[in-house]
Amino acid sequence: MEMIALNDLTIGYRHKCIAKHLQATLSAGSLTCLLGSNGVGKSTLLNTMSGALPPLCGTVSIAGESITAYSAKTLAKQMSIVLTRPIAAQQLDVNELVAMGRYPYTNHWGTLTSHDDAIVTESLSLVGMEAFAQRKVGTLSDGERQKVMIAKALAQQTPIILLDEPTAFLDFPSKIEMLKLLKQLAHRLQKTILLSTHDLAFALKMADNLWLMQAGKLYDGTPKLLADTGILAHYINQEHVTFNPQTMEISWQQIVDTP
């Protein structure tokens, strides 16, 4: 089922257009990786999709309805955001931080019910962090903090989750673990998950679909489709680096310094 769609979308700022005429969709139960070089507009696109930035033209729609028709609280029940920036609340317990994901459903004072508490516990369990519930956020590793932020998004109970560089600053095993977790959550809970990443090799192996931003355009399709059409090779191939669309592998030639 199509959950979110970009319809002739132009993104950017009042005096600067970043990309225009973007057309793409995201489906329920799928993990999509957003790829592109630095400065191409990935974060601008995510900010526009989340409602933090207004589109310059066109629309972002959820289940066929423009996000501009949603109130802030209603949109918060449809879409949650996980950012890479440092967590300010270092002295909070993990359980308290994840509980903040319940804000669209609580009263003015943020009072949690037993139902809210149960959802917080379940969200921590889904990411394997239930044993860390009483730990201070400031004592966690980078990978543990990212899992906690995903648990917070799960506690928000939104069908759509956007993540900006969730594997940044993680070591190799943690990157694999994070992408496996996100794919499992998308498939098991039928979430629509979109994440921006520079980890191209991981994205080719793990993503159900790719969004590739390049030269102001957005290409949308499965990794195999974008490989077969030559779009991935055009993006990846350069001196010493080649992409094989048959094997979906990236090869690096040895670089030899010459005197």
Coordinates of C-alpha atoms in Angstrom, one line a residue:
M1 CA 0.0 0.0 0.0
E2 CA 1.3 3.4 -1.0
M3 CA 1.8 5.5 2.2
I4 CA 3.7 8.6 1.1
A5 CA 4.1 10.3 -2.3
L6 CA 6.1 13.2 -3.7
N7 CA 4.0 14.9 -6.4
D8 CA 6.0 17.3 -8.7
L9 CA 7.8 18.4 -5.6
T10 CA 10.3 21.3 -5.6
I11 CA 12.4 21.6 -2.5
G12 CA 14.8 24.3 -1.2
Y13 CA 14.6 27.7 0.5
R14 CA 13.0 31.0 -0.3
H15 CA 15.9 32.2 -2.5
K16 CA 17.4 28.8 -3.5
C17 CA 15.9 25.9 -5.3
I18 CA 17.7 22.6 -4.4
A19 CA 15.8 20.1 -6.6
K20 CA 12.5 20.2 -8.6
H21 CA 9.9 18.0 -10.2
L22 CA 10.5 15.2 -7.8
Q23 CA 8.2 12.2 -8.2
A24 CA 8.5 9.1 -5.9
T25 CA 6.5 6.9 -3.6
L26 CA 7.0 4.9 -0.4
S27 CA 5.1 1.7 0.4
A28 CA 4.1 0.2 3.7
G29 CA 6.3 -2.7 4.9
S30 CA 9.4 -1.5 3.0
L31 CA 12.8 -0.1 3.9
T32 CA 14.0 2.6 1.4
C33 CA 17.5 4.1 1.5
L34 CA 18.0 7.7 0.3
L35 CA 21.4 8.1 -1.5
G36 CA 23.2 11.0 -2.9
S37 CA 26.4 13.1 -2.6
N38 CA 26.9 15.7 0.1
G39 CA 25.0 18.9 -0.6
V40 CA 22.6 17.3 -3.1
G41 CA 19.6 17.9 -0.8
K42 CA 18.9 14.7 1.1
S43 CA 18.4 16.5 4.4
T44 CA 16.4 19.3 2.7
L45 CA 14.1 16.6 1.2
L46 CA 13.6 14.9 4.6
N47 CA 12.9 18.2 6.3
T48 CA 10.3 19.0 3.6
M49 CA 8.7 15.5 3.9
S50 CA 8.5 16.0 7.7
G51 CA 6.8 19.4 7.4
A52 CA 9.7 21.3 8.9
L53 CA 10.3 23.0 5.6
P54 CA 7.4 24.1 3.2
P55 CA 7.7 22.9 -0.4
L56 CA 8.5 25.5 -3.0
C57 CA 6.1 23.8 -5.3
G58 CA 4.2 20.5 -5.5
T59 CA 3.1 18.3 -2.5
V60 CA 4.1 15.6 -0.1
S61 CA 1.1 13.4 0.6
I62 CA 0.3 10.7 3.1
A63 CA -2.4 8.2 2.1
G64 CA -3.4 10.6 -0.7
E65 CA -3.7 13.7 1.5
S66 CA -1.2 16.6 1.5
I67 CA 0.7 17.0 4.7
T68 CA -0.2 20.7 4.8
A69 CA -3.8 19.5 5.6
Y70 CA -2.5 17.9 8.8
S71 CA -2.3 19.7 12.2
A72 CA 1.1 19.3 13.9
K73 CA -0.4 16.8 16.4
T74 CA -2.1 14.8 13.7
L75 CA 1.0 14.7 11.6
A76 CA 3.0 13.5 14.7
K77 CA 0.7 10.5 14.7
Q78 CA 1.6 9.7 11.1
M79 CA 5.3 10.3 10.9
S80 CA 8.2 10.2 13.3
I81 CA 11.7 11.5 12.7
V82 CA 15.1 10.1 14.0
L83 CA 18.0 12.6 13.7
T84 CA 21.7 11.9 14.1
R85 CA 22.5 15.1 16.1
P86 CA 23.6 14.6 19.7
I87 CA 20.9 14.0 22.3
A88 CA 20.6 17.0 24.6
A89 CA 18.9 15.2 27.5
Q90 CA 22.0 13.2 28.6
Q91 CA 20.8 12.9 32.2
L92 CA 17.4 11.3 31.3
D93 CA 16.9 7.6 31.9
V94 CA 16.4 5.7 28.6
N95 CA 12.9 4.9 29.7
E96 CA 12.1 8.6 30.1
L97 CA 13.5 9.5 26.7
V98 CA 11.6 6.8 24.9
A99 CA 8.4 7.9 26.8
M100 CA 8.7 11.3 25.1
G101 CA 7.6 9.5 21.9
R102 CA 4.1 9.3 23.5
Y103 CA 3.6 13.1 23.4
P104 CA 1.0 13.1 20.6
Y105 CA -1.3 11.0 22.8
T106 CA -0.8 12.5 26.3
N107 CA -2.5 15.3 28.0
H108 CA -1.2 18.9 28.4
W109 CA 1.1 17.8 31.3
G110 CA 2.4 14.7 29.4
T111 CA 0.9 12.3 31.9
L112 CA 1.6 8.7 31.0
T113 CA -1.1 6.0 31.5
S114 CA -0.4 2.3 32.1
H115 CA -1.1 1.9 28.4
D116 CA 1.6 4.4 27.5
D117 CA 4.0 2.7 29.9
A118 CA 3.3 -0.7 28.2
I119 CA 4.0 0.8 24.7
V120 CA 7.3 2.3 26.0
T121 CA 8.4 -1.1 27.3
E122 CA 7.4 -2.9 24.1
S123 CA 9.3 -0.4 22.0
L124 CA 12.5 -0.9 24.0
S125 CA 12.0 -4.7 23.6
L126 CA 11.6 -4.4 19.8
V127 CA 15.1 -2.9 19.5
G128 CA 16.6 -5.1 22.2
M129 CA 17.1 -2.3 24.7
E130 CA 14.7 -3.3 27.5
A131 CA 17.6 -4.1 29.8
F132 CA 18.9 -0.5 29.4
A133 CA 15.6 1.2 30.6
Q134 CA 17.1 2.7 33.8
R135 CA 20.5 3.6 32.2
K136 CA 21.3 7.3 31.7
V137 CA 21.3 8.3 28.1
G138 CA 24.8 9.9 28.5
T139 CA 26.3 6.5 29.4
L140 CA 25.2 4.8 26.1
S141 CA 27.4 4.0 23.1
D142 CA 26.6 5.6 19.7
G143 CA 24.9 2.4 18.6
E144 CA 22.9 2.1 21.8
R145 CA 21.7 5.7 21.5
Q146 CA 20.5 5.2 17.9
K147 CA 18.5 2.1 19.1
V148 CA 17.0 4.2 21.8
M149 CA 16.0 6.9 19.4
I150 CA 14.4 4.3 17.1
A151 CA 12.5 3.0 20.2
K152 CA 11.3 6.5 20.8
A153 CA 10.0 6.6 17.2
L154 CA 8.3 3.3 17.7
A155 CA 6.7 4.5 20.9
Q156 CA 5.2 7.3 18.8
Q157 CA 3.3 4.6 16.9
T158 CA 3.5 6.2 13.5
P159 CA 3.2 4.2 10.2
I160 CA 6.1 6.3 8.7
I161 CA 9.6 6.7 10.1
L162 CA 12.2 9.0 8.6
L163 CA 15.8 8.7 9.6
D164 CA 18.7 11.0 8.8
E165 CA 22.0 9.2 8.6
P166 CA 21.2 6.6 11.4
T167 CA 24.4 4.7 10.7
A168 CA 26.7 7.7 10.9
F169 CA 29.5 7.3 13.5
L170 CA 28.7 3.5 13.9
D171 CA 31.4 0.9 13.5
F172 CA 31.1 -1.8 10.8
P173 CA 29.2 -4.5 12.9
S174 CA 26.9 -1.8 14.3
K175 CA 26.0 -0.5 10.8
I176 CA 25.0 -4.0 9.8
E177 CA 23.0 -4.6 13.0
M178 CA 21.2 -1.2 12.6
L179 CA 20.1 -1.8 9.0
K180 CA 19.0 -5.4 9.8
L181 CA 16.9 -4.0 12.7
L182 CA 15.3 -1.4 10.5
K183 CA 14.5 -3.9 7.7
Q184 CA 13.0 -6.3 10.3
L185 CA 10.9 -3.5 11.8
A186 CA 9.6 -2.5 8.3
H187 CA 8.6 -6.0 7.3
R188 CA 7.3 -7.2 10.7
L189 CA 5.4 -4.1 11.7
Q190 CA 4.5 -3.0 8.2
K191 CA 6.2 0.4 8.8
T192 CA 7.2 2.7 5.9
I193 CA 10.9 3.5 6.7
L194 CA 13.0 5.9 4.8
L195 CA 16.6 6.6 5.8
S196 CA 19.4 8.7 4.3
T197 CA 22.8 7.1 4.2
H198 CA 26.2 7.3 2.6
D199 CA 26.7 3.5 3.2
L200 CA 26.1 2.6 -0.4
A201 CA 27.3 -1.1 -0.2
F202 CA 25.0 -1.7 2.7
A203 CA 22.1 0.0 1.0
L204 CA 22.5 -2.2 -2.1
K205 CA 22.3 -5.3 0.0
M206 CA 19.7 -4.4 2.6
A207 CA 17.2 -1.9 1.0
D208 CA 13.9 -3.0 -0.5
N209 CA 14.0 0.3 -2.6
L210 CA 16.3 3.2 -3.3
W211 CA 15.8 6.9 -3.7
L212 CA 18.9 8.3 -5.5
M213 CA 19.3 12.1 -5.7
Q214 CA 21.6 13.2 -8.4
A215 CA 21.9 16.5 -10.3
G216 CA 18.6 17.8 -9.0
K217 CA 16.7 14.6 -9.9
L218 CA 15.3 11.8 -7.8
Y219 CA 15.4 8.2 -9.1
D220 CA 13.0 5.8 -7.4
G221 CA 13.2 2.0 -7.7
T222 CA 14.5 -1.3 -6.5
P223 CA 18.3 -1.7 -6.4
K224 CA 18.0 -4.1 -9.3
L225 CA 15.9 -1.7 -11.4
L226 CA 18.3 1.2 -10.9
A227 CA 21.2 -1.2 -11.7
D228 CA 19.6 -2.5 -14.9
T229 CA 18.8 1.1 -16.1
G230 CA 22.5 2.2 -15.6
I231 CA 21.5 4.8 -13.0
L232 CA 23.6 3.2 -10.3
A233 CA 26.7 2.8 -12.5
H234 CA 26.4 6.4 -13.5
Y235 CA 26.4 7.4 -9.9
I236 CA 29.1 5.1 -8.6
N237 CA 31.6 4.7 -11.5
Q238 CA 34.7 6.8 -11.3
E239 CA 38.5 6.4 -11.5
H240 CA 39.4 3.2 -9.5
V241 CA 35.8 2.4 -8.6
T242 CA 33.3 0.4 -10.8
F243 CA 29.9 -1.0 -10.3
N244 CA 28.9 -4.4 -11.7
P245 CA 25.1 -4.4 -12.3
Q246 CA 25.0 -8.2 -12.7
T247 CA 26.5 -9.0 -9.4
M248 CA 25.5 -5.7 -7.7
E249 CA 29.0 -5.4 -6.4
I250 CA 31.3 -2.4 -6.1
S251 CA 35.0 -3.0 -7.0
W252 CA 37.9 -0.8 -6.0
Q253 CA 41.1 -1.0 -8.0
Q254 CA 44.4 -0.8 -6.2
I255 CA 45.8 2.7 -6.2
V256 CA 49.5 2.8 -6.8
D257 CA 51.5 5.9 -6.2
T258 CA 54.0 6.7 -8.9
P259 CA 57.2 8.7 -8.2

